[in-house]
mmCIF file of C-alpha atoms in Angstrom:
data_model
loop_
_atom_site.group_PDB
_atom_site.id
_atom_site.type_symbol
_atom_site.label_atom_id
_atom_site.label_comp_id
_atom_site.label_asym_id
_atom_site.label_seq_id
_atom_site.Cartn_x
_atom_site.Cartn_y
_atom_site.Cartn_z
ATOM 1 C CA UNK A 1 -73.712 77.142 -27.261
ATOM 2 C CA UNK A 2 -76.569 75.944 -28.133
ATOM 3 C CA UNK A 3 -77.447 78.121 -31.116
ATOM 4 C CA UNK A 4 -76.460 81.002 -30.066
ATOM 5 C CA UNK A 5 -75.515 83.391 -33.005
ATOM 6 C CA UNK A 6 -73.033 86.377 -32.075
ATOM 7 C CA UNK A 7 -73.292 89.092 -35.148
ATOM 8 C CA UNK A 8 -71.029 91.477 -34.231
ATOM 9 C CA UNK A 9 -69.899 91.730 -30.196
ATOM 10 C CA UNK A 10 -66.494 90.352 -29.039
ATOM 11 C CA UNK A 11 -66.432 87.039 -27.671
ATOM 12 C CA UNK A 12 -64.015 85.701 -24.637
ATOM 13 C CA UNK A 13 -63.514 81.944 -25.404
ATOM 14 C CA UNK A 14 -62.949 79.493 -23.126
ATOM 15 C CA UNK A 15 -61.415 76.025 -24.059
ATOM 16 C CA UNK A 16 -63.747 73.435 -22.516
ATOM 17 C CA UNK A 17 -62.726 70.614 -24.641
ATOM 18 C CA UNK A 18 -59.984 69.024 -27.159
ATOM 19 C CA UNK A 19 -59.487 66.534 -29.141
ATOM 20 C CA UNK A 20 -62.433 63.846 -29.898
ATOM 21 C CA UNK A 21 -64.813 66.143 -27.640
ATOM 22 C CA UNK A 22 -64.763 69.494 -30.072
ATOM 23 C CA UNK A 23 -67.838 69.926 -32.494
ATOM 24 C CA UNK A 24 -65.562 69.407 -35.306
ATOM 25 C CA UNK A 25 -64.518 65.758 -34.087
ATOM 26 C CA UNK A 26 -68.509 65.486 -33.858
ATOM 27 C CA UNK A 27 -69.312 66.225 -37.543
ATOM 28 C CA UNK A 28 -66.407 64.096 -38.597
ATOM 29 C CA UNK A 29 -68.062 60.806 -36.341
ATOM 30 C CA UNK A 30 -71.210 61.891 -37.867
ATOM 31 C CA UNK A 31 -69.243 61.416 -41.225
ATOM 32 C CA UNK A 32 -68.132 57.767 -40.467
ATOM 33 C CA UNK A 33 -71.010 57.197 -38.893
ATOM 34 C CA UNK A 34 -72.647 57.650 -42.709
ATOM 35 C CA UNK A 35 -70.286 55.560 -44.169
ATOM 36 C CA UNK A 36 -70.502 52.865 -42.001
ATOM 37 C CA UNK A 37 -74.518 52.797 -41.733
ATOM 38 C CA UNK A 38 -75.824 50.046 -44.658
ATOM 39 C CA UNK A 39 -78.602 51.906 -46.062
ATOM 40 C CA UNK A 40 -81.645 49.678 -47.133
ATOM 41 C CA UNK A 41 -80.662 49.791 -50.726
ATOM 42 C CA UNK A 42 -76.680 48.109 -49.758
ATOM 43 C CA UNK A 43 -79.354 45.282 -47.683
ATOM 44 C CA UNK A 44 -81.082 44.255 -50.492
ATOM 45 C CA UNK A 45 -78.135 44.122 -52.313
ATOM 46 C CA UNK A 46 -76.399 41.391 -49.763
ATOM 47 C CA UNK A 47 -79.610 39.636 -49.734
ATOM 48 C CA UNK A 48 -79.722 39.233 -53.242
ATOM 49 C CA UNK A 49 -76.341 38.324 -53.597
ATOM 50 C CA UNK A 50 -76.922 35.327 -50.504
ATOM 51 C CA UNK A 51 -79.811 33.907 -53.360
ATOM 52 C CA UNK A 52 -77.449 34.318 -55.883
ATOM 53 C CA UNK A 53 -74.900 31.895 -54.427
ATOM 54 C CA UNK A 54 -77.037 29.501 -53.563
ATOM 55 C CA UNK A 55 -78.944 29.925 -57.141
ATOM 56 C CA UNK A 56 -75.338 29.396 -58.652
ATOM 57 C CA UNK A 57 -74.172 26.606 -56.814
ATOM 58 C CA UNK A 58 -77.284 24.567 -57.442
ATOM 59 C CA UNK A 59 -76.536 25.366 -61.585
ATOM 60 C CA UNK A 60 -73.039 24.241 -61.098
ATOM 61 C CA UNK A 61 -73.898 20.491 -59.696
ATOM 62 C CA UNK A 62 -76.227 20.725 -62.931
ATOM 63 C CA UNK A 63 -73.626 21.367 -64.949
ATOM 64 C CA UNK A 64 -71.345 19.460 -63.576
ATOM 65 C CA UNK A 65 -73.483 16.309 -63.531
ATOM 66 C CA UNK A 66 -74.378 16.978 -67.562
ATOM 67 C CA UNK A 67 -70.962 17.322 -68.361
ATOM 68 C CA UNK A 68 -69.523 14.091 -66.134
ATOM 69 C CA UNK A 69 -72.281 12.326 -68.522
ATOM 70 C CA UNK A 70 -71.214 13.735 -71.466
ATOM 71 C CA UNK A 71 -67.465 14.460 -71.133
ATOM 72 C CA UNK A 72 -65.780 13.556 -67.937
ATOM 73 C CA UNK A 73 -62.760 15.269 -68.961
ATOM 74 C CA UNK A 74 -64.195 18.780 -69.435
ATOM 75 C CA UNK A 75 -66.514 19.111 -66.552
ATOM 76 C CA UNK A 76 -64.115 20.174 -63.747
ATOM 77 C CA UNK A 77 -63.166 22.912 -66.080
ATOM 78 C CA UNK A 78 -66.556 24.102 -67.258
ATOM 79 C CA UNK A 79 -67.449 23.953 -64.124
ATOM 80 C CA UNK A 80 -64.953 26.277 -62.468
ATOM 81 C CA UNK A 81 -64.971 28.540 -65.489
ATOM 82 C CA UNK A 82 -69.242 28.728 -64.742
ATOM 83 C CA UNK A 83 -68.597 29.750 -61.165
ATOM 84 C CA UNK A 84 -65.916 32.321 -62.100
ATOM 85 C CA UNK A 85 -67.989 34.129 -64.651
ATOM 86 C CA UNK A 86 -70.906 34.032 -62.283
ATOM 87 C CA UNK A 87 -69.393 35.373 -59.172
ATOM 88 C CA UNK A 88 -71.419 37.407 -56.929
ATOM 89 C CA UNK A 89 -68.496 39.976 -56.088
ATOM 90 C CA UNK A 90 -69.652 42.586 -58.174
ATOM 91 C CA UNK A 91 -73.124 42.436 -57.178
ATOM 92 C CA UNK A 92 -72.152 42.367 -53.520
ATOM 93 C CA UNK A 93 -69.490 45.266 -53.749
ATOM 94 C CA UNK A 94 -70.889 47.859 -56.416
ATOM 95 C CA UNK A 95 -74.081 49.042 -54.309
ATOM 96 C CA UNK A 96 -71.532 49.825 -51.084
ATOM 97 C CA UNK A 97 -68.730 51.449 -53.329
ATOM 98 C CA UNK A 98 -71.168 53.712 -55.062
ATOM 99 C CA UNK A 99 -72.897 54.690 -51.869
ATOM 100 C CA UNK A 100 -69.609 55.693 -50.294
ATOM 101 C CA UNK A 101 -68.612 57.528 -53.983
ATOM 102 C CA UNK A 102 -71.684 59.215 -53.661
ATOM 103 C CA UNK A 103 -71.422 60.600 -50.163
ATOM 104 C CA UNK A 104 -67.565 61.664 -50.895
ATOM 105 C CA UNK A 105 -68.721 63.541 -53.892
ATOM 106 C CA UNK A 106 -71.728 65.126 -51.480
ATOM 107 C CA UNK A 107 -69.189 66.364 -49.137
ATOM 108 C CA UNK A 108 -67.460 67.857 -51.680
ATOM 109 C CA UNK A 109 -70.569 69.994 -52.927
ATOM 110 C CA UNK A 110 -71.007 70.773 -49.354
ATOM 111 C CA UNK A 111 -73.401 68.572 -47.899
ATOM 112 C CA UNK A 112 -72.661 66.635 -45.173
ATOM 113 C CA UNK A 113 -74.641 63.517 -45.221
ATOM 114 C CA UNK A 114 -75.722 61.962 -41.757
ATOM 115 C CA UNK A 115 -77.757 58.879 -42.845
ATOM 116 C CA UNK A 116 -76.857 57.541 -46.119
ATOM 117 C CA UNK A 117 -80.879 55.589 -46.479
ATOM 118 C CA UNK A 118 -81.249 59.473 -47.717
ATOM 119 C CA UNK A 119 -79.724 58.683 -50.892
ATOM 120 C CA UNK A 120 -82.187 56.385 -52.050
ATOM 121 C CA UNK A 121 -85.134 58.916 -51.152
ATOM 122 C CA UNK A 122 -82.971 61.799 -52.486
ATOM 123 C CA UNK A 123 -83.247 60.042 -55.475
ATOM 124 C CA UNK A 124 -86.740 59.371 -55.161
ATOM 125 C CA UNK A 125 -88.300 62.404 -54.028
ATOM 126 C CA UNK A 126 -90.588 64.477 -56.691
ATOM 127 C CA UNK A 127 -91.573 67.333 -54.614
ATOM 128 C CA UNK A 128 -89.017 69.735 -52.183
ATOM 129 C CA UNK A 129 -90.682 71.714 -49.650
ATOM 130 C CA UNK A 130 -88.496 74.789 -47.738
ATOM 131 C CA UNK A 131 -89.044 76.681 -45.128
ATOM 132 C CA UNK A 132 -89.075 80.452 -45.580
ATOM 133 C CA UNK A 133 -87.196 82.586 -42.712
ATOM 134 C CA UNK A 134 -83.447 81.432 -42.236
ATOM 135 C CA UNK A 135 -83.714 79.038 -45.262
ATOM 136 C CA UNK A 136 -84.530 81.337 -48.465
ATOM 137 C CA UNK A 137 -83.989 84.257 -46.754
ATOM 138 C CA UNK A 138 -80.190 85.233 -45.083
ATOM 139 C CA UNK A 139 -82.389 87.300 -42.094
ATOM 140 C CA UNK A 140 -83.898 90.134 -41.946
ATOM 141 C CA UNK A 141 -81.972 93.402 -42.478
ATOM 142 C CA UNK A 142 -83.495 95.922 -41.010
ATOM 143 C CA UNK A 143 -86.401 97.408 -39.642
ATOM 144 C CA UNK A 144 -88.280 98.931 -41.854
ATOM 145 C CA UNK A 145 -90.547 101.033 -39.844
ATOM 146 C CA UNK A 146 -92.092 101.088 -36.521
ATOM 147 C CA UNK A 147 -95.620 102.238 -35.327
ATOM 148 C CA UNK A 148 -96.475 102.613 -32.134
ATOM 149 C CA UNK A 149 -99.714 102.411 -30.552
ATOM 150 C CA UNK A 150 -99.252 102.923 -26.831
ATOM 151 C CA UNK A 151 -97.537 105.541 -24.729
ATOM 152 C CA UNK A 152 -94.150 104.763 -25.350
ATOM 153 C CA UNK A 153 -92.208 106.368 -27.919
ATOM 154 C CA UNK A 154 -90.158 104.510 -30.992
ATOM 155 C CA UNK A 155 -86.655 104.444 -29.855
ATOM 156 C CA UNK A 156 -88.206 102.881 -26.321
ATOM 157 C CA UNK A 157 -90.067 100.376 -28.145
ATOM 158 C CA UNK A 158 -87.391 99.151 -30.060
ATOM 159 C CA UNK A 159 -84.887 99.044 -27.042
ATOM 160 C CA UNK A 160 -87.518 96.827 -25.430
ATOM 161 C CA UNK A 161 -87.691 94.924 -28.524
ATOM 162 C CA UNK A 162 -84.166 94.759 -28.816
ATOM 163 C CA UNK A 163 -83.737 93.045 -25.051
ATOM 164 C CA UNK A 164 -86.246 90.544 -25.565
ATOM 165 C CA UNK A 165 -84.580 89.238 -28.744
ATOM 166 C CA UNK A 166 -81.153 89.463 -27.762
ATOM 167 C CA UNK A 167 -80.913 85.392 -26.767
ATOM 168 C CA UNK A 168 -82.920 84.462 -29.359
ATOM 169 C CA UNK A 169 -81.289 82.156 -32.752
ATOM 170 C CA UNK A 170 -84.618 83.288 -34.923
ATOM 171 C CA UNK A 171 -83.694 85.415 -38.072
ATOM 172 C CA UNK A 172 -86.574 87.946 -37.206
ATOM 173 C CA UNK A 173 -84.221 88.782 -34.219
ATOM 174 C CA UNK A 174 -81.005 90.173 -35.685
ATOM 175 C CA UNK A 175 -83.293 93.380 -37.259
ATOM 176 C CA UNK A 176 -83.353 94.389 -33.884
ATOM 177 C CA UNK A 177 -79.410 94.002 -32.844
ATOM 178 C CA UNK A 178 -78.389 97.618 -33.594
ATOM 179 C CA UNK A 179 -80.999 99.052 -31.112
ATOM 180 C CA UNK A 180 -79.828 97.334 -28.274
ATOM 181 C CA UNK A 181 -79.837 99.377 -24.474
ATOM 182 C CA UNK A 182 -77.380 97.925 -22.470
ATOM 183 C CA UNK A 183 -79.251 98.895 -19.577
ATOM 184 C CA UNK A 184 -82.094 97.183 -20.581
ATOM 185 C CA UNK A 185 -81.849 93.574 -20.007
ATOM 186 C CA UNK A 186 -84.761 90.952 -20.617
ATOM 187 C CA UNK A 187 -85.091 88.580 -17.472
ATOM 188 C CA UNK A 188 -87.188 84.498 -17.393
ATOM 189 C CA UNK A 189 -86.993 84.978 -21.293
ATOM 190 C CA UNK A 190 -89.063 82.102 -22.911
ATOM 191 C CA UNK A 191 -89.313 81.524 -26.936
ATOM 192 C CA UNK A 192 -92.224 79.980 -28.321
ATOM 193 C CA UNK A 193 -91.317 78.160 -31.423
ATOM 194 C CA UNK A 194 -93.329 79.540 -34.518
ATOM 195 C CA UNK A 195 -94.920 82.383 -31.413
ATOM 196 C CA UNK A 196 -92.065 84.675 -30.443
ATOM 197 C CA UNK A 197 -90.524 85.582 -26.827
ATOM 198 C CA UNK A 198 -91.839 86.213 -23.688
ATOM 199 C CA UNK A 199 -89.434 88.190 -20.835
ATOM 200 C CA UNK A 200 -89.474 91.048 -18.205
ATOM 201 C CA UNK A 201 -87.670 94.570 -18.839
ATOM 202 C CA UNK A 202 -87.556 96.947 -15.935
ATOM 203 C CA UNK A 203 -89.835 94.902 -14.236
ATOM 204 C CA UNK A 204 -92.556 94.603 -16.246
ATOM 205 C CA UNK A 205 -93.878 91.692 -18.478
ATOM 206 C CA UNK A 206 -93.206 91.776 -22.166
ATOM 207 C CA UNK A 207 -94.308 89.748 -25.238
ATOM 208 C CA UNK A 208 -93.115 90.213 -28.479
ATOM 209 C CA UNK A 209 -93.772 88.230 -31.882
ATOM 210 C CA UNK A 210 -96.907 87.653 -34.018
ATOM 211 C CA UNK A 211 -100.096 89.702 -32.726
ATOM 212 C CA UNK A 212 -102.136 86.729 -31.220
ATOM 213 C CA UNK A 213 -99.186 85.471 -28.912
ATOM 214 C CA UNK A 214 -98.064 89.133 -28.051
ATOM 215 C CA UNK A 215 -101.866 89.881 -26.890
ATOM 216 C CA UNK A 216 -101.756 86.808 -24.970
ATOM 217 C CA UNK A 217 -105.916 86.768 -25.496
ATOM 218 C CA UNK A 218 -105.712 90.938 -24.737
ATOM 219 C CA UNK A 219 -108.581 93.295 -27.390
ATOM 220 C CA UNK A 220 -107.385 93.316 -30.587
ATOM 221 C CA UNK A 221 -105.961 97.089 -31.365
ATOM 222 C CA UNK A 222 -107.831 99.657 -32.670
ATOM 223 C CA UNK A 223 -105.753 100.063 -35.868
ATOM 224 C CA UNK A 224 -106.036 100.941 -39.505
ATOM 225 C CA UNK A 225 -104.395 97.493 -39.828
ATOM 226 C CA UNK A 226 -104.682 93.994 -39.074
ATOM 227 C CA UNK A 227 -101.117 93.225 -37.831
ATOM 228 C CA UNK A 228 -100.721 90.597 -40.714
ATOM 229 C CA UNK A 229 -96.982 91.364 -41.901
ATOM 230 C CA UNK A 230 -95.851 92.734 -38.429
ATOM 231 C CA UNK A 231 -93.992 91.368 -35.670
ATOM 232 C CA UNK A 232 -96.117 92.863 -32.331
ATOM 233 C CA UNK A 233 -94.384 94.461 -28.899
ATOM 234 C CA UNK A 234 -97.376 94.204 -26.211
ATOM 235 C CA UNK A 235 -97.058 94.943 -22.007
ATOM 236 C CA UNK A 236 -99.510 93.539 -19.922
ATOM 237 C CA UNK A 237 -101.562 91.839 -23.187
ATOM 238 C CA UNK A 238 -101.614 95.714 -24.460
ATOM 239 C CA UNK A 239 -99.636 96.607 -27.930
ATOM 240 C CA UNK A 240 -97.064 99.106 -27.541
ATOM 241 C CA UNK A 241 -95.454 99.210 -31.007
ATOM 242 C CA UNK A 242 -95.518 96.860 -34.489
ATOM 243 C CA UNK A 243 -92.591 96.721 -36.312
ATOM 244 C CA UNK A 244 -92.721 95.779 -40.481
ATOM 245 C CA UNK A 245 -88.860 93.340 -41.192
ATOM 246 C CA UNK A 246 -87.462 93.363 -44.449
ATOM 247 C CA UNK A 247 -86.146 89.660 -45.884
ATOM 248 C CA UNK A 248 -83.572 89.624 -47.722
ATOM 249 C CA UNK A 249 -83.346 86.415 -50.308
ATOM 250 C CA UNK A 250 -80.119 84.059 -50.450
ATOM 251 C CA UNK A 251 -77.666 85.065 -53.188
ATOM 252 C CA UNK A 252 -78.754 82.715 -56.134
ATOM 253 C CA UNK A 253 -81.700 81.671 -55.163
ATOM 254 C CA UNK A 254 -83.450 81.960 -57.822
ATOM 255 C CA UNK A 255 -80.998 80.233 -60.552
ATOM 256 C CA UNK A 256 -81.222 77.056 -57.981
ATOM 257 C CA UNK A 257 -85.206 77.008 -57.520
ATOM 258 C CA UNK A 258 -84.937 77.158 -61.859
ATOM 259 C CA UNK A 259 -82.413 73.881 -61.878
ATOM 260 C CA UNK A 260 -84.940 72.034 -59.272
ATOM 261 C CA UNK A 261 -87.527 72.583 -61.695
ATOM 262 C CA UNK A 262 -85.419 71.566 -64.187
ATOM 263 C CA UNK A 263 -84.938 68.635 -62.701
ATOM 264 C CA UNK A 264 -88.729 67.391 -62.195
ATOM 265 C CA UNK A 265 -89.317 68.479 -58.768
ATOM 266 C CA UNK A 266 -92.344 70.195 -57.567
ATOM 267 C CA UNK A 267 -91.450 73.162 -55.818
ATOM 268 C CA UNK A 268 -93.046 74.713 -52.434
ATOM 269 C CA UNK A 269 -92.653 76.839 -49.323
ATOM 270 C CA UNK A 270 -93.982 76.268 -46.121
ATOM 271 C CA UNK A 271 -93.732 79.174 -43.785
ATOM 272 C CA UNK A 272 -94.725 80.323 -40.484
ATOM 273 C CA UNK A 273 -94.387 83.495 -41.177
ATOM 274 C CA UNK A 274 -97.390 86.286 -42.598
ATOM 275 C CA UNK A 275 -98.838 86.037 -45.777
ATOM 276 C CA UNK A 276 -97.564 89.038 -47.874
ATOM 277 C CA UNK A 277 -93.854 88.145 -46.648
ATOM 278 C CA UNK A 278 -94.544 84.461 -48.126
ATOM 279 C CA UNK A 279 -96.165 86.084 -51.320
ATOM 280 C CA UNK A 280 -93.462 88.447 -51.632
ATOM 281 C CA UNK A 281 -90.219 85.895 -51.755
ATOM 282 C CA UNK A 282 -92.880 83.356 -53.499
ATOM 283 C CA UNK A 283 -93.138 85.252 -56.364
ATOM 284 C CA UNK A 284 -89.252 86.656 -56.784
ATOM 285 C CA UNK A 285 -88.519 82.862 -56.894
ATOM 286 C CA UNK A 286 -91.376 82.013 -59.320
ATOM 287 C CA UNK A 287 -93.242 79.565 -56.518
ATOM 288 C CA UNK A 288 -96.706 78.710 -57.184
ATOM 289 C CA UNK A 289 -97.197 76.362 -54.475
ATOM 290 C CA UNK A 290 -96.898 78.463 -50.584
ATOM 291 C CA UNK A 291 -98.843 78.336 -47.195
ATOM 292 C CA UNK A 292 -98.191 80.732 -44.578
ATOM 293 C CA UNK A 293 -98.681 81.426 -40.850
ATOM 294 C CA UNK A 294 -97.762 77.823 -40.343
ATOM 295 C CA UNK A 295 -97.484 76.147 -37.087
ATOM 296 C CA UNK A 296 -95.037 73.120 -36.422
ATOM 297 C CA UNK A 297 -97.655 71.141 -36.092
ATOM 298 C CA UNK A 298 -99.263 72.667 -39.506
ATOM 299 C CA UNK A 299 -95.977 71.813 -41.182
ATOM 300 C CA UNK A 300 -95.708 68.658 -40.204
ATOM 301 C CA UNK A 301 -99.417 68.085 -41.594
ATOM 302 C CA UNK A 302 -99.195 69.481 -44.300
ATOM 303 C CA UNK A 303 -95.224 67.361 -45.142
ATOM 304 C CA UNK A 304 -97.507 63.915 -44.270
ATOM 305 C CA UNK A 305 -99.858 65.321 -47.037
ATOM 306 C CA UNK A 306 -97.884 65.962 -49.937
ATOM 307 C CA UNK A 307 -96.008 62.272 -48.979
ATOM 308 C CA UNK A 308 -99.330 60.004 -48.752
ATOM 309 C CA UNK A 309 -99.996 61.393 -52.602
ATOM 310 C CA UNK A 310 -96.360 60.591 -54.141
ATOM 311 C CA UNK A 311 -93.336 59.094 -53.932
ATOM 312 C CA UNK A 312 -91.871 61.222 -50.908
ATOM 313 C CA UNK A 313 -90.285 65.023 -50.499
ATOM 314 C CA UNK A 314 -87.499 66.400 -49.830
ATOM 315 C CA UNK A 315 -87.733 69.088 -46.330
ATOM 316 C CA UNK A 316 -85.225 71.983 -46.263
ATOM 317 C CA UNK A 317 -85.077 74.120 -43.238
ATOM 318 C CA UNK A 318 -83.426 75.418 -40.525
ATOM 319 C CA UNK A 319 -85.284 76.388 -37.201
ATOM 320 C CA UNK A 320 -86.487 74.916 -33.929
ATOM 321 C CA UNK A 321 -89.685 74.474 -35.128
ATOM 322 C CA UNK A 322 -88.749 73.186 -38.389
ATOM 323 C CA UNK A 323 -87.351 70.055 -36.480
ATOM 324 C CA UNK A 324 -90.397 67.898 -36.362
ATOM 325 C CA UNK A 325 -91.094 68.016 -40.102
ATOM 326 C CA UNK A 326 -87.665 67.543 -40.922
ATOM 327 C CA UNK A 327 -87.553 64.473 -38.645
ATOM 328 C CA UNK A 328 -91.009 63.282 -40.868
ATOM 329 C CA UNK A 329 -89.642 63.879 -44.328
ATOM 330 C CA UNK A 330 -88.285 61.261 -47.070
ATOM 331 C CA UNK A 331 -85.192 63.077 -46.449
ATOM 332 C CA UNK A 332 -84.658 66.246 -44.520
ATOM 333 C CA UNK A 333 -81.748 69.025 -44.997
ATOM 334 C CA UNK A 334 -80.996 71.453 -42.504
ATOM 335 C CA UNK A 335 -78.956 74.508 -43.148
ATOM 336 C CA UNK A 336 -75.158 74.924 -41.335
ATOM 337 C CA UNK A 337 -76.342 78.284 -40.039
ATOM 338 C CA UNK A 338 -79.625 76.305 -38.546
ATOM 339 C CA UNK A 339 -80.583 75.243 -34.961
ATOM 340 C CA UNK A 340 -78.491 72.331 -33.054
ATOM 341 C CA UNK A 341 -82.006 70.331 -33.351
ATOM 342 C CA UNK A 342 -83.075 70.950 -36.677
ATOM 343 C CA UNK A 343 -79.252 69.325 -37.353
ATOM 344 C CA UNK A 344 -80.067 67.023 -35.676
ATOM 345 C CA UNK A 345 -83.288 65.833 -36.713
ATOM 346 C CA UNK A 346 -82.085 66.214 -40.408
ATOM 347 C CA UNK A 347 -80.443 63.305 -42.812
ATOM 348 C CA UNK A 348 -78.434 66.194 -44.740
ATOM 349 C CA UNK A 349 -76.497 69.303 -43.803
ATOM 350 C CA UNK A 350 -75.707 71.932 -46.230
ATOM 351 C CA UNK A 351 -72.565 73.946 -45.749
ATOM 352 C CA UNK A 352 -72.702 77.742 -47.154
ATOM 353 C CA UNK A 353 -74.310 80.757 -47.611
ATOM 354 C CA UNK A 354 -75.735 79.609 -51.038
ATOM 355 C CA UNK A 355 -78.556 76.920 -52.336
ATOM 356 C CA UNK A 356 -76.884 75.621 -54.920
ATOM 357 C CA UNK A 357 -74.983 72.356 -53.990
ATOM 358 C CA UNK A 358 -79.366 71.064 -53.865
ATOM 359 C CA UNK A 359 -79.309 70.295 -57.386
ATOM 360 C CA UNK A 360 -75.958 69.178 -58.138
ATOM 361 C CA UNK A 361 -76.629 66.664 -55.041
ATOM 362 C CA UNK A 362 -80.058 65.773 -57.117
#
């Protein structure tokens, strides 16, 4: 519910709905909800087509009244034959037709399409902006080492670690899954989009996430470094431990971000997450373009940017705080593995583990 991701724990299921209420009665209203929106492009069309007519009809009395001058005998028949040739059916129909056509053939390459004005800006856009963690990357792995810098040792630290994450959808959060105490359990757990997660284990206060919000305004440590690539445990605005998470790139990735620029588009990432991480997947995917340690509200900035000096972009991403940016973009995609708000804020939802329906949907 809700996000939730299970990796690997049983799960007892219990039927709360049938029918029209289940989520996959939901994506299929969704569907028809698509097909039956008339995107601005299918508008334009049935306004042209209305000027059309009357542009037509106003020829025919024209032609009609020449030919009753000149042959009386022919002018019924010219007439009709004029208004045949010149009817607006195809004009009206085509747009509609290939706007439906165009969303079956999305499905097909696994994206779902929610609101079919995305088409048009699909088409459109020149630039496509993702979002790092959860979109390029699958999660991290592991946890590639652990320092500590308080009294408690490693294997406590990453227990503590392990509770505070264990309700939370973010990627960083599964590195910590095979640590988990069962006797430790995180109580008033609160997640800070683009921050990390707050709780209380065994009674005392917790933080854990990037080194400002674990702190919570606490002295900086007293470290031989900065904290920049590091997600930070702290008690009590004190850091206990700093853990370095290894990303591990979609399969492909790289063969779709070389078809994009094939294609035209401008290619960047947008990331809240540290610097050298951003670097690292930046460079394995041949991105020039990258910002890092991003806030939602610096994404969303930094989206109205790029689309006040072109013709739009495209938004790809997956997270809580990714949903205000996608909501802004020409047209936004959210991944299926993504939060039930980022969905939902997003005109496109790609199915998969892989990239690559982007540019066959292109």
């Amino acid at each position: 519910i809700a996000g939730t991701i299970n990796l690997d724990r049983p799960v007892e299921l219990v039927v709360g709905a049938i029918g029209q209420d289940t989520v996959l009665a939901g994506i299929v209203r969704l569907l028809e909800r698509a097909r039956g929106s008339r995107p601005r492009i299918a508008l334009a069309a049935d306004r042209a087509a209305r000027w059309f007519v009357a542009g037509i009809l106003a020829a025919a009395l024209v032609v009609a009244g020449a030919w009753l001058l000149v042959d009386p005998t022919r002018a019924f028949a010219i007439t009709l034959a004029m208004l045949v040739v010149t009817c607006p059916c195809a004009l009206a129909l085509a747009t509609p037709v290939a706007i439906a056509a165009a969303i079956g053939t999305l499905g097909r390459f696994g994206l779902l399409v929610t609101r079919p004005d995305a088409l048009e800006a699909l088409a459109a856009a020149n630039r496509i902006v993702f979002d790092k963690t959860g979109t390029l990357t699958l999660g991290p792995s592991r946890v590639a080492r652990t320092e500590t810098c308080g009294d408690l040792g490693a294997a406590r630290c990453l227990a503590i670690a392990a509770a505070l994450e264990r309700g939370s959808a973010h990627p960083v959060a599964t590195a910590f899954r095979s640590f988990e105490d069962p006797a430790l359990v995180a109580a008033d757990l609160r997640e800070v989009g683009g921050a990390g997660v707050a709780g209380v284990v065994a009674g005392r206060s917790y933080r854990i996430g990037r080194l400002e919000f674990a702190l919570g305004g606490g002295s900086l440590p007293q470290a031989p470094h900065d904290g920049a690539d590091r997600v930070w445990l702290a008690v009590d605005h004190q850091p206990l431990a700093a853990f370095e998470v290894d990303d591990q790139l979609r399969p492909g990735s790289r063969a779709v971000f070389d078809e994009l620029r094939a294609l035209g588009l401008e290619i960047e990432i947008a990331s809240g997450d540290s610097a050298e991480r951003v670097v690292r997947i930046a460079r394995a995917l041949g991105v020039e373009r990258y910002a890092a340690r991003l806030t939602p509200a610096d994404k969303l900035a930094r989206l109205q940017a790029i689309q006040q000096s072109g013709p739009g972009a495209i938004m790809v991403g997956d997270g809580v705080n990714d949903a205000p940016v996608l909501a802004a973009a020409g047209v936004s995609i959210a991944l299926q593995s993504g939060t039930a708000l980022a969905q939902s804020s997003a005109d496109l939802i790609l199915f998969g583990r892989g990239l690559a329906a982007l540019p066959r949907a292109i």
